[in-house]
Amino acid sequence: MNMMEIKNFSFTYAKASKPSLKNINLPIKKNQITALIGPSGCGKSTLLRSLNRIHDLYPGNKYEGEILLYNPQTNEYENILELKKENEFINLRQRVGMIFQKPTPFPMSIFDNVAYGLRLNGIKNKSELETRVEEALKGAALWNEVKDRLKASAMGLSGGQQQRLCIARAVALKPEILLFDEPTSALDPISTGAIEQLVAELKKDVTIAIVTHNMQQASRLSDYTAFMYMGELIEYNKTEKIFLNPDEKLTEDYITGRFG
Amino acid sequence: MNRLIVNKIIIALSVFSALFGIGVLFWILGTLTIKGIVSINWHIFTHDLVEKGIRNLIIGQFIMGILASFIAIPVGVAAGIYLREYNTNKFGEILRNLSDVMMSAPSIVVGIFVYGLLVDPIGHYNGFAGAIALAIMMLPIVISTTDSMLSLVPKELREAGIALGGSKHKIILQIVLRAAKVGITTGILLAFARIIGETAPLLFTSANNQYLTFDLTHQFPSLTVSIYNLANYPDEASINLAWAASFILTIVVLIINLLGRYITRNKG
């Protein structure tokens, strides 16, 4: 089933004359990994950043169409483009977490980093916080490395550890969907391997959408792949199909490295 | 050949300029140290100006400086946050320019402005007016430091906070400010070092007081104003006291500056 359904979606940045995304139709399937690939500037990050409406941090952007998010409680889809109130956004972002290209640890302890979102969520009980933090750090395969220095500053971790900390921070909120925006492009190959393994394991519990420049990563990790070009969705299908036998000439040219 | 000669001339000129600049600086500091140290004795720290000491002056100057900081720091940091985080359009840009202009406003003008505002209507000099004048001097420095330190915090950090479900004001207060803490603290220290040595804003506001007092509603003791006054006296003792006071003031400013640098180097 689809956790998200993007329908006739267009997006225009503030002050831009032309839309950056044109008429996108794309499902995000539950407990699957959907990869968004395409050359720089094709709009894949813009699309990903629409899914938790992080664009709204900057005023003046224009959304058109629908992005439907499945709500397991009501068993219905709700259009996240209709959200207006601040608490609705907060709720959306707790359900749809995001990991960025560069690790973004907060200038506080490892524990407080993971507990940050939980505290925002109103969890104050100390033992509950401790349990949830431990759970999240284990979920992000970081617990063994940091369990003896939870009070130490997160800025002292390596890049790969910081990125796993950011994943733990997002996982702690038990989101339904996790969005990864080129999560390994600032990391070395070993850290990249660890993150990829983690992402593959996370799919048991969450639905994942990942933007990547790395075609091998997309083919290794994802179940479904969407190829985008110049703000349009060119082709969407099972990953094997996209990589072995794409329908579109453009897709084939891109994945075989003829351009991009 | 020609190029090499031009090169040598330029190098010689810049070396000479550098030596000249540094030489003047060391001349001032050297004179200050020599004349200052011989005039320093225990007596001046334990007596007030009326008995040829500077105890009340140091205390008075610090009280006004700290009171000014209590006004300028919260207002300045809040204004800096507004400029960087909330108002990114034309209006914010105008405010930012105005604040920068205020930074280079002549300090005597600030003194006269506060004279018209808080001294003339009341009828006599007072310590509050002095503190306000110093706060006005300090404000644009704090605003500009906060503004520029916040601009160094990567936007990804804000986005990461928002993506965890934080509201904008919480992210600013709990994450962004924390990330910029070291820079802002350093800026505040440097701003304090700047105002603690100001004379002109105090001349027509707090004026001076020979006695130790904590009553900010009347004339208030000031180290810098005293240096200005003492240096104009004919007697040797007063002039020596001015040297001692100048030396101590320079040391205080130097220590605050070094502290600022120390913090930056260790945590920045």
Short mmCIF file of C-alpha atoms in Angstrom, two decimals:
data_model
loop_
_atom_site.label_atom_id
_atom_site.label_comp_id
_atom_site.label_asym_id
_atom_site.label_seq_id
_atom_site.Cartn_x
_atom_site.Cartn_y
_atom_site.Cartn_z
CA MET A 1 0.00 0.00 0.00
CA ASN A 2 1.02 3.62 -0.42
CA MET A 3 2.11 5.68 2.57
CA MET A 4 2.16 8.75 0.38
CA GLU A 5 0.62 9.66 -2.91
CA ILE A 6 1.95 12.63 -4.80
CA LYS A 7 -0.65 13.80 -7.29
CA ASN A 8 -0.30 16.42 -10.04
CA PHE A 9 2.19 18.14 -7.84
CA SER A 10 3.94 21.33 -8.96
CA PHE A 11 6.26 23.49 -6.95
CA THR A 12 7.51 27.02 -7.59
CA TYR A 13 10.20 28.66 -5.48
CA ALA A 14 9.59 32.19 -4.21
CA LYS A 15 10.37 34.79 -6.88
CA ALA A 16 11.00 32.11 -9.52
CA SER A 17 9.13 32.60 -12.79
CA LYS A 18 8.97 28.92 -13.71
CA PRO A 19 8.03 25.95 -11.54
CA SER A 20 10.87 23.71 -10.34
CA LEU A 21 8.60 20.67 -10.28
CA LYS A 22 5.98 20.04 -12.92
CA ASN A 23 3.00 17.79 -12.51
CA ILE A 24 4.61 15.00 -10.49
CA ASN A 25 2.68 11.80 -9.84
CA LEU A 26 4.41 9.32 -7.59
CA PRO A 27 3.52 6.85 -4.84
CA ILE A 28 5.73 6.16 -1.82
CA LYS A 29 5.09 2.55 -0.87
CA LYS A 30 4.86 1.40 2.71
CA ASN A 31 7.94 -0.28 4.20
CA GLN A 32 9.78 0.06 0.94
CA ILE A 33 12.71 2.22 -0.06
CA THR A 34 11.98 4.64 -2.85
CA ALA A 35 15.02 6.24 -4.46
CA LEU A 36 14.87 9.56 -6.29
CA ILE A 37 17.62 9.87 -8.86
CA GLY A 38 18.50 12.34 -11.59
CA PRO A 39 21.11 14.91 -12.53
CA SER A 40 21.80 17.97 -10.36
CA GLY A 41 19.01 20.52 -10.50
CA CYS A 42 16.41 18.00 -11.66
CA GLY A 43 14.26 18.73 -8.62
CA LYS A 44 14.70 15.53 -6.61
CA SER A 45 15.72 17.33 -3.42
CA THR A 46 13.01 19.92 -3.97
CA LEU A 47 10.47 17.10 -4.18
CA LEU A 48 11.83 15.37 -1.06
CA ARG A 49 11.77 18.63 0.88
CA SER A 50 8.11 19.11 -0.09
CA LEU A 51 7.15 15.88 1.63
CA ASN A 52 7.63 17.32 5.12
CA ARG A 53 7.07 20.89 3.94
CA ILE A 54 10.44 22.04 5.18
CA HIS A 55 10.26 24.57 2.33
CA ASP A 56 7.84 26.52 4.51
CA LEU A 57 10.78 27.72 6.57
CA TYR A 58 11.30 30.20 3.75
CA PRO A 59 8.30 32.28 2.74
CA GLY A 60 6.77 32.69 -0.69
CA ASN A 61 7.02 29.21 -2.22
CA LYS A 62 4.01 27.91 -4.11
CA TYR A 63 2.62 24.38 -3.99
CA GLU A 64 0.01 23.03 -6.41
CA GLY A 65 -1.67 19.65 -6.59
CA GLU A 66 -1.86 17.16 -3.73
CA ILE A 67 0.49 15.25 -1.47
CA LEU A 68 -1.56 12.68 0.39
CA LEU A 69 -0.22 11.14 3.58
CA TYR A 70 -1.79 8.00 4.98
CA ASN A 71 -2.93 8.27 8.57
CA PRO A 72 -2.93 4.83 10.23
CA GLN A 73 -5.15 6.07 13.04
CA THR A 74 -8.04 7.22 10.87
CA ASN A 75 -7.23 4.91 7.98
CA GLU A 76 -7.55 7.87 5.65
CA TYR A 77 -5.32 10.01 3.49
CA GLU A 78 -4.86 13.65 4.29
CA ASN A 79 -3.47 16.30 1.96
CA ILE A 80 -0.41 17.79 3.65
CA LEU A 81 -0.51 20.81 1.34
CA GLU A 82 -3.64 21.94 3.17
CA LEU A 83 -1.89 22.25 6.52
CA LYS A 84 -1.81 25.78 7.88
CA LYS A 85 -1.45 25.82 11.65
CA GLU A 86 1.92 25.51 13.34
CA ASN A 87 0.90 22.49 15.42
CA GLU A 88 -0.20 20.70 12.24
CA PHE A 89 3.28 21.24 10.80
CA ILE A 90 4.90 20.01 13.98
CA ASN A 91 2.76 16.90 13.84
CA LEU A 92 3.63 16.35 10.16
CA ARG A 93 7.35 16.66 10.79
CA GLN A 94 7.21 14.23 13.66
CA ARG A 95 5.51 11.73 11.39
CA VAL A 96 7.77 12.45 8.42
CA GLY A 97 11.38 12.72 9.62
CA MET A 98 14.33 13.97 7.63
CA ILE A 99 18.08 13.30 7.43
CA PHE A 100 20.25 15.85 5.67
CA GLN A 101 23.28 15.69 3.44
CA LYS A 102 25.67 17.06 6.03
CA PRO A 103 25.37 15.68 9.55
CA THR A 104 23.59 18.25 11.69
CA PRO A 105 24.31 17.43 15.34
CA PHE A 106 23.03 20.07 17.74
CA PRO A 107 25.60 21.73 20.00
CA MET A 108 24.64 19.66 23.04
CA SER A 109 25.33 16.22 24.47
CA ILE A 110 24.72 12.98 22.59
CA PHE A 111 21.84 12.14 24.92
CA ASP A 112 20.24 15.56 24.57
CA ASN A 113 20.50 15.36 20.79
CA VAL A 114 18.45 12.20 20.65
CA ALA A 115 16.12 13.38 23.40
CA TYR A 116 15.54 16.74 21.68
CA GLY A 117 12.63 15.69 19.51
CA LEU A 118 11.15 13.62 22.33
CA ARG A 119 11.23 16.60 24.68
CA LEU A 120 9.60 18.75 21.98
CA ASN A 121 6.96 16.07 21.90
CA GLY A 122 6.28 16.64 25.58
CA ILE A 123 8.06 13.62 27.05
CA LYS A 124 9.60 14.76 30.32
CA ASN A 125 9.77 11.59 32.36
CA LYS A 126 13.45 10.80 32.85
CA SER A 127 13.28 7.02 32.70
CA GLU A 128 11.05 7.10 29.64
CA LEU A 129 13.50 9.45 27.93
CA GLU A 130 16.38 7.14 28.80
CA THR A 131 14.58 4.10 27.40
CA ARG A 132 13.60 5.85 24.20
CA VAL A 133 17.09 7.30 23.68
CA GLU A 134 18.72 3.91 24.19
CA GLU A 135 16.22 2.29 21.84
CA ALA A 136 16.85 4.92 19.18
CA LEU A 137 20.64 4.72 19.47
CA LYS A 138 20.45 0.94 19.19
CA GLY A 139 18.14 1.34 16.19
CA ALA A 140 20.75 3.55 14.56
CA ALA A 141 23.58 1.09 15.35
CA LEU A 142 25.35 3.68 17.46
CA TRP A 143 24.62 2.52 21.00
CA ASN A 144 27.75 0.43 21.52
CA GLU A 145 29.99 3.27 20.41
CA VAL A 146 28.49 5.96 22.60
CA LYS A 147 26.87 4.26 25.59
CA ASP A 148 29.76 5.27 27.87
CA ARG A 149 29.76 8.90 26.85
CA LEU A 150 26.16 9.93 26.44
CA LYS A 151 26.89 13.15 28.30
CA ALA A 152 29.75 14.09 25.96
CA SER A 153 29.22 16.69 23.27
CA ALA A 154 27.90 15.34 19.99
CA MET A 155 30.31 17.60 18.14
CA GLY A 156 33.14 15.24 19.13
CA LEU A 157 31.75 12.32 17.11
CA SER A 158 33.10 11.42 13.67
CA GLY A 159 31.13 12.39 10.56
CA GLY A 160 29.66 8.92 10.14
CA GLN A 161 28.74 8.72 13.83
CA GLN A 162 27.16 12.16 13.65
CA GLN A 163 25.04 11.06 10.72
CA ARG A 164 23.91 7.95 12.60
CA LEU A 165 23.15 10.18 15.57
CA CYS A 166 20.91 12.27 13.31
CA ILE A 167 19.18 9.09 12.19
CA ALA A 168 18.74 8.06 15.85
CA ARG A 169 17.31 11.49 16.57
CA ALA A 170 14.75 11.07 13.81
CA VAL A 171 14.02 7.41 14.64
CA ALA A 172 13.41 8.28 18.30
CA LEU A 173 10.18 9.99 17.29
CA LYS A 174 8.93 6.73 15.70
CA PRO A 175 8.13 8.41 12.39
CA GLU A 176 6.05 6.72 9.71
CA ILE A 177 8.28 7.99 6.92
CA LEU A 178 11.96 8.94 6.85
CA LEU A 179 13.32 11.21 4.13
CA PHE A 180 17.03 10.97 3.36
CA ASP A 181 18.54 13.82 1.37
CA GLU A 182 21.84 12.44 0.02
CA PRO A 183 22.73 11.14 3.48
CA THR A 184 26.11 9.69 2.54
CA SER A 185 27.55 12.19 0.08
CA ALA A 186 29.63 13.84 2.81
CA LEU A 187 30.89 10.54 4.24
CA ASP A 188 33.75 8.14 3.57
CA PRO A 189 33.04 4.68 2.05
CA ILE A 190 33.09 2.82 5.38
CA SER A 191 30.62 5.21 7.03
CA THR A 192 28.56 5.08 3.85
CA GLY A 193 28.39 1.31 4.10
CA ALA A 194 27.23 1.52 7.72
CA ILE A 195 24.51 4.04 6.85
CA GLU A 196 23.30 1.97 3.91
CA GLN A 197 23.06 -1.13 6.05
CA LEU A 198 21.15 0.86 8.62
CA VAL A 199 18.73 2.26 6.07
CA ALA A 200 18.06 -1.24 4.76
CA GLU A 201 17.27 -2.43 8.29
CA LEU A 202 15.08 0.56 9.10
CA LYS A 203 12.68 -0.34 6.32
CA LYS A 204 11.11 -2.98 8.56
CA ASP A 205 9.58 -0.21 10.65
CA VAL A 206 9.46 2.86 8.47
CA THR A 207 8.83 3.85 4.91
CA ILE A 208 11.86 5.45 3.30
CA ALA A 209 12.43 7.93 0.51
CA ILE A 210 16.03 8.65 -0.40
CA VAL A 211 17.59 11.16 -2.76
CA THR A 212 20.94 10.05 -4.05
CA HIS A 213 23.52 11.02 -6.63
CA ASN A 214 25.07 7.63 -6.37
CA MET A 215 23.49 5.25 -8.85
CA GLN A 216 25.04 2.14 -7.27
CA GLN A 217 23.54 3.21 -3.97
CA ALA A 218 20.11 3.53 -5.51
CA SER A 219 20.36 0.10 -7.14
CA ARG A 220 21.76 -1.56 -3.99
CA LEU A 221 19.32 -0.03 -1.55
CA SER A 222 16.02 0.76 -3.10
CA ASP A 223 12.96 -1.24 -4.03
CA TYR A 224 11.50 1.44 -6.26
CA THR A 225 13.27 4.13 -8.24
CA ALA A 226 12.00 7.39 -9.65
CA PHE A 227 14.09 9.07 -12.33
CA MET A 228 13.63 12.82 -12.59
CA TYR A 229 14.84 15.25 -15.19
CA MET A 230 14.32 19.02 -15.50
CA GLY A 231 11.61 19.12 -12.85
CA GLU A 232 9.62 16.25 -14.31
CA LEU A 233 9.22 12.64 -13.33
CA ILE A 234 10.44 10.68 -16.34
CA GLU A 235 10.00 7.15 -15.12
CA TYR A 236 9.01 5.33 -11.95
CA ASN A 237 9.16 1.61 -11.47
CA LYS A 238 10.69 -1.26 -9.53
CA THR A 239 14.39 -0.62 -9.16
CA GLU A 240 15.45 -3.71 -11.14
CA LYS A 241 13.26 -2.69 -14.01
CA ILE A 242 14.63 0.86 -14.05
CA PHE A 243 18.21 -0.30 -13.97
CA LEU A 244 17.96 -3.32 -16.24
CA ASN A 245 15.28 -2.47 -18.71
CA PRO A 246 13.95 1.08 -18.52
CA ASP A 247 11.07 2.12 -20.73
CA GLU A 248 12.39 5.58 -21.47
CA LYS A 249 15.44 6.36 -23.58
CA LEU A 250 16.31 9.28 -21.25
CA THR A 251 16.39 6.97 -18.23
CA GLU A 252 18.64 4.53 -20.02
CA ASP A 253 21.01 7.30 -21.08
CA TYR A 254 21.25 8.55 -17.52
CA ILE A 255 21.81 5.26 -15.76
CA THR A 256 24.35 4.14 -18.31
CA GLY A 257 26.24 7.36 -17.69
CA ARG A 258 25.71 8.96 -21.08
CA PHE A 259 24.85 12.28 -19.44
CA GLY A 260 24.33 13.82 -16.01
CA MET B 1 64.93 44.72 -13.67
CA ASN B 2 62.44 47.51 -13.41
CA ARG B 3 59.86 45.26 -11.80
CA LEU B 4 62.32 44.11 -9.17
CA ILE B 5 63.09 47.71 -8.19
CA VAL B 6 59.39 48.59 -7.92
CA ASN B 7 58.93 45.45 -5.85
CA LYS B 8 61.71 46.46 -3.45
CA ILE B 9 60.36 49.99 -3.11
CA ILE B 10 56.89 48.67 -2.28
CA ILE B 11 58.27 46.23 0.28
CA ALA B 12 60.37 48.99 1.85
CA LEU B 13 57.37 51.31 2.01
CA SER B 14 55.11 48.75 3.64
CA VAL B 15 57.76 47.71 6.14
CA PHE B 16 58.31 51.35 7.02
CA SER B 17 54.58 51.96 7.43
CA ALA B 18 54.20 48.91 9.62
CA LEU B 19 57.13 49.92 11.81
CA PHE B 20 55.77 53.45 12.03
CA GLY B 21 52.32 52.28 13.11
CA ILE B 22 53.59 49.75 15.61
CA GLY B 23 56.23 52.22 16.82
CA VAL B 24 53.64 54.84 17.70
CA LEU B 25 51.58 52.22 19.50
CA PHE B 26 54.54 51.06 21.56
CA TRP B 27 55.52 54.64 22.27
CA ILE B 28 52.07 55.28 23.76
CA LEU B 29 52.01 52.01 25.68
CA GLY B 30 55.60 52.47 26.83
CA THR B 31 55.05 55.98 28.14
CA LEU B 32 51.84 54.86 29.75
CA THR B 33 53.52 51.93 31.46
CA ILE B 34 56.54 53.87 32.68
CA LYS B 35 54.59 56.84 33.98
CA GLY B 36 51.72 54.68 35.18
CA ILE B 37 53.65 52.10 37.17
CA VAL B 38 55.63 54.64 39.19
CA SER B 39 52.40 56.38 40.16
CA ILE B 40 50.62 53.23 41.29
CA ASN B 41 50.62 52.54 44.99
CA TRP B 42 48.34 50.89 47.49
CA HIS B 43 46.96 54.23 48.61
CA ILE B 44 45.11 54.92 45.36
CA PHE B 45 43.19 51.64 45.56
CA THR B 46 41.97 52.25 49.08
CA HIS B 47 41.03 55.90 48.82
CA ASP B 48 38.55 57.92 46.84
CA LEU B 49 39.29 60.78 44.51
CA VAL B 50 38.76 63.33 47.27
CA GLU B 51 41.78 61.81 49.04
CA LYS B 52 43.80 61.39 45.83
CA GLY B 53 42.72 57.81 45.23
CA ILE B 54 40.75 56.10 42.47
CA ARG B 55 38.76 53.49 44.40
CA ASN B 56 35.41 55.20 43.90
CA LEU B 57 36.23 55.87 40.25
CA ILE B 58 36.87 52.22 39.40
CA ILE B 59 33.74 51.12 41.24
CA GLY B 60 31.66 53.87 39.63
CA GLN B 61 32.91 53.16 36.12
CA PHE B 62 32.18 49.45 36.50
CA ILE B 63 28.71 50.05 37.93
CA MET B 64 27.80 52.19 34.95
CA GLY B 65 29.44 49.77 32.52
CA ILE B 66 27.64 46.77 33.98
CA LEU B 67 24.31 48.57 34.14
CA ALA B 68 24.81 49.56 30.49
CA SER B 69 25.49 45.90 29.67
CA PHE B 70 22.31 44.84 31.45
CA ILE B 71 20.41 47.13 29.12
CA ALA B 72 22.36 46.65 25.90
CA ILE B 73 22.92 42.88 25.95
CA PRO B 74 19.30 41.67 26.09
CA VAL B 75 18.06 44.39 23.75
CA GLY B 76 21.01 43.95 21.37
CA VAL B 77 20.82 40.16 21.24
CA ALA B 78 17.05 40.29 20.73
CA ALA B 79 17.47 42.88 17.95
CA GLY B 80 20.21 40.78 16.34
CA ILE B 81 17.92 37.73 16.39
CA TYR B 82 15.13 39.78 14.84
CA LEU B 83 17.38 41.03 12.04
CA ARG B 84 18.87 37.64 11.17
CA GLU B 85 16.05 35.21 11.87
CA TYR B 86 12.80 37.06 11.42
CA ASN B 87 13.21 40.06 9.17
CA THR B 88 14.99 39.20 5.99
CA ASN B 89 13.30 41.78 3.75
CA LYS B 90 14.03 45.42 2.95
CA PHE B 91 12.90 46.73 6.33
CA GLY B 92 15.43 44.51 8.08
CA GLU B 93 18.13 45.69 5.73
CA ILE B 94 17.33 49.33 6.55
CA LEU B 95 17.45 48.60 10.29
CA ARG B 96 20.76 46.79 9.86
CA ASN B 97 22.25 49.80 8.06
CA LEU B 98 20.92 52.19 10.70
CA SER B 99 22.51 50.08 13.40
CA ASP B 100 25.82 50.14 11.54
CA VAL B 101 25.59 53.92 11.24
CA MET B 102 24.95 54.11 14.98
CA MET B 103 28.11 52.13 15.57
CA SER B 104 30.18 54.89 14.03
CA ALA B 105 28.20 57.74 15.61
CA PRO B 106 30.62 60.09 17.44
CA SER B 107 30.47 59.27 21.13
CA ILE B 108 30.19 62.96 22.07
CA VAL B 109 26.96 63.14 20.05
CA VAL B 110 25.57 60.22 22.04
CA GLY B 111 26.56 62.05 25.24
CA ILE B 112 24.81 65.23 24.19
CA PHE B 113 21.72 63.30 23.07
CA VAL B 114 21.40 61.68 26.48
CA TYR B 115 22.11 65.04 28.10
CA GLY B 116 19.08 66.45 26.32
CA LEU B 117 17.02 63.39 27.23
CA LEU B 118 17.94 62.58 30.83
CA VAL B 119 20.06 65.36 32.28
CA ASP B 120 18.58 68.65 31.15
CA PRO B 121 14.94 67.76 31.99
CA ILE B 122 15.96 66.43 35.42
CA GLY B 123 18.21 69.35 36.14
CA HIS B 124 21.41 67.65 37.24
CA TYR B 125 23.96 65.08 36.10
CA ASN B 126 23.20 61.51 37.10
CA GLY B 127 24.66 58.01 36.91
CA PHE B 128 21.64 56.57 35.11
CA ALA B 129 22.17 58.95 32.23
CA GLY B 130 25.79 57.82 32.08
CA ALA B 131 24.78 54.16 31.97
CA ILE B 132 22.17 54.86 29.28
CA ALA B 133 24.73 56.71 27.17
CA LEU B 134 27.12 53.77 27.47
CA ALA B 135 24.30 51.37 26.63
CA ILE B 136 23.57 53.34 23.46
CA MET B 137 27.24 53.05 22.53
CA MET B 138 27.20 49.33 23.21
CA LEU B 139 23.90 48.46 21.54
CA PRO B 140 24.92 48.57 17.85
CA ILE B 141 28.04 46.51 18.58
CA VAL B 142 25.99 43.81 20.28
CA ILE B 143 23.39 43.90 17.49
CA SER B 144 25.97 43.57 14.76
CA THR B 145 27.89 40.79 16.56
CA THR B 146 24.73 38.78 17.21
CA ASP B 147 23.57 39.30 13.64
CA SER B 148 26.83 38.18 12.09
CA MET B 149 27.40 35.26 14.49
CA LEU B 150 23.89 33.95 13.77
CA SER B 151 24.62 34.21 10.05
CA LEU B 152 27.50 31.78 10.56
CA VAL B 153 25.17 29.09 11.92
CA PRO B 154 24.45 26.79 8.95
CA LYS B 155 20.86 26.83 7.75
CA GLU B 156 20.88 23.03 7.85
CA LEU B 157 20.96 23.21 11.65
CA ARG B 158 17.76 25.25 11.66
CA GLU B 159 16.18 22.89 9.13
CA ALA B 160 17.19 19.86 11.20
CA GLY B 161 15.47 21.40 14.23
CA ILE B 162 12.35 22.21 12.25
CA ALA B 163 12.39 18.68 10.76
CA LEU B 164 12.19 17.25 14.29
CA GLY B 165 9.00 19.17 14.85
CA GLY B 166 10.38 22.24 16.58
CA SER B 167 8.76 25.63 16.26
CA LYS B 168 10.87 28.46 14.95
CA HIS B 169 11.33 30.29 18.24
CA LYS B 170 12.31 27.11 20.09
CA ILE B 171 14.90 26.24 17.44
CA ILE B 172 16.37 29.74 17.66
CA LEU B 173 16.52 29.78 21.44
CA GLN B 174 17.58 26.19 22.03
CA ILE B 175 19.83 25.40 19.08
CA VAL B 176 20.86 28.38 16.97
CA LEU B 177 21.76 30.65 19.89
CA ARG B 178 23.64 27.81 21.51
CA ALA B 179 25.63 27.23 18.35
CA ALA B 180 26.49 30.94 18.18
CA LYS B 181 27.09 31.29 21.92
CA VAL B 182 30.88 31.56 21.85
CA GLY B 183 30.92 34.20 19.13
CA ILE B 184 28.21 36.27 20.76
CA THR B 185 29.91 36.09 24.17
CA THR B 186 33.17 37.25 22.65
CA GLY B 187 31.42 40.10 20.88
CA ILE B 188 29.76 41.17 24.12
CA LEU B 189 33.11 41.15 25.94
CA LEU B 190 34.70 43.26 23.21
CA ALA B 191 31.75 45.64 23.31
CA PHE B 192 32.16 45.92 27.09
CA ALA B 193 35.88 46.58 26.68
CA ARG B 194 34.98 49.30 24.22
CA ILE B 195 32.50 51.16 26.45
CA ILE B 196 34.41 50.79 29.69
CA GLY B 197 37.06 53.14 28.31
CA GLU B 198 34.63 55.76 26.95
CA THR B 199 34.85 59.36 28.19
CA ALA B 200 32.77 61.50 25.89
CA PRO B 201 29.38 59.86 26.56
CA LEU B 202 29.92 60.39 30.30
CA LEU B 203 31.18 63.99 30.28
CA PHE B 204 27.70 65.50 30.07
CA THR B 205 25.73 62.68 31.65
CA SER B 206 27.21 61.14 34.77
CA ALA B 207 29.89 63.81 35.02
CA ASN B 208 32.05 62.87 37.98
CA ASN B 209 32.00 62.51 41.74
CA GLN B 210 34.84 62.87 44.24
CA TYR B 211 33.20 60.51 46.71
CA LEU B 212 32.19 56.87 46.73
CA THR B 213 28.48 56.73 46.02
CA PHE B 214 25.97 54.18 44.79
CA ASP B 215 23.27 56.76 44.18
CA LEU B 216 22.76 56.68 40.44
CA THR B 217 20.35 59.60 40.53
CA HIS B 218 23.18 62.05 41.16
CA GLN B 219 26.64 62.79 39.81
CA PHE B 220 28.49 59.52 39.58
CA PRO B 221 32.22 58.75 39.88
CA SER B 222 33.88 57.93 36.57
CA LEU B 223 37.43 56.83 35.94
CA THR B 224 37.62 58.15 32.39
CA VAL B 225 36.11 61.54 33.16
CA SER B 226 38.51 61.79 36.10
CA ILE B 227 41.49 61.09 33.85
CA TYR B 228 40.30 63.89 31.58
CA ASN B 229 39.89 66.28 34.53
CA LEU B 230 43.05 65.28 36.42
CA ALA B 231 45.22 65.64 33.35
CA ASN B 232 44.19 69.29 33.18
CA TYR B 233 45.19 70.07 36.76
CA PRO B 234 48.42 71.97 37.34
CA ASP B 235 49.78 69.93 40.23
CA GLU B 236 52.12 66.98 39.82
CA ALA B 237 50.10 64.69 42.14
CA SER B 238 46.94 64.99 40.07
CA ILE B 239 48.76 64.38 36.83
CA ASN B 240 50.48 61.31 38.26
CA LEU B 241 47.13 60.02 39.43
CA ALA B 242 45.83 60.47 35.88
CA TRP B 243 48.74 58.38 34.58
CA ALA B 244 48.06 55.66 37.13
CA ALA B 245 44.35 55.65 36.27
CA SER B 246 45.09 55.51 32.53
CA PHE B 247 47.44 52.59 33.03
CA ILE B 248 44.92 50.66 35.09
CA LEU B 249 42.17 51.32 32.56
CA THR B 250 44.39 50.10 29.73
CA ILE B 251 45.22 46.93 31.65
CA VAL B 252 41.52 46.27 32.34
CA VAL B 253 40.62 46.73 28.66
CA LEU B 254 43.54 44.53 27.66
CA ILE B 255 42.46 41.75 30.03
CA ILE B 256 38.89 41.82 28.74
CA ASN B 257 40.14 41.66 25.17
CA LEU B 258 42.45 38.77 25.94
CA LEU B 259 39.61 36.98 27.70
CA GLY B 260 37.50 37.38 24.56
CA ARG B 261 40.25 35.94 22.42
CA TYR B 262 40.85 33.12 24.87
CA ILE B 263 37.19 32.07 24.74
CA THR B 264 37.18 32.16 20.94
CA ARG B 265 40.34 30.11 20.68
CA ASN B 266 39.22 27.45 23.11
CA LYS B 267 35.66 26.96 22.08
CA GLY B 268 35.29 28.61 18.71
#
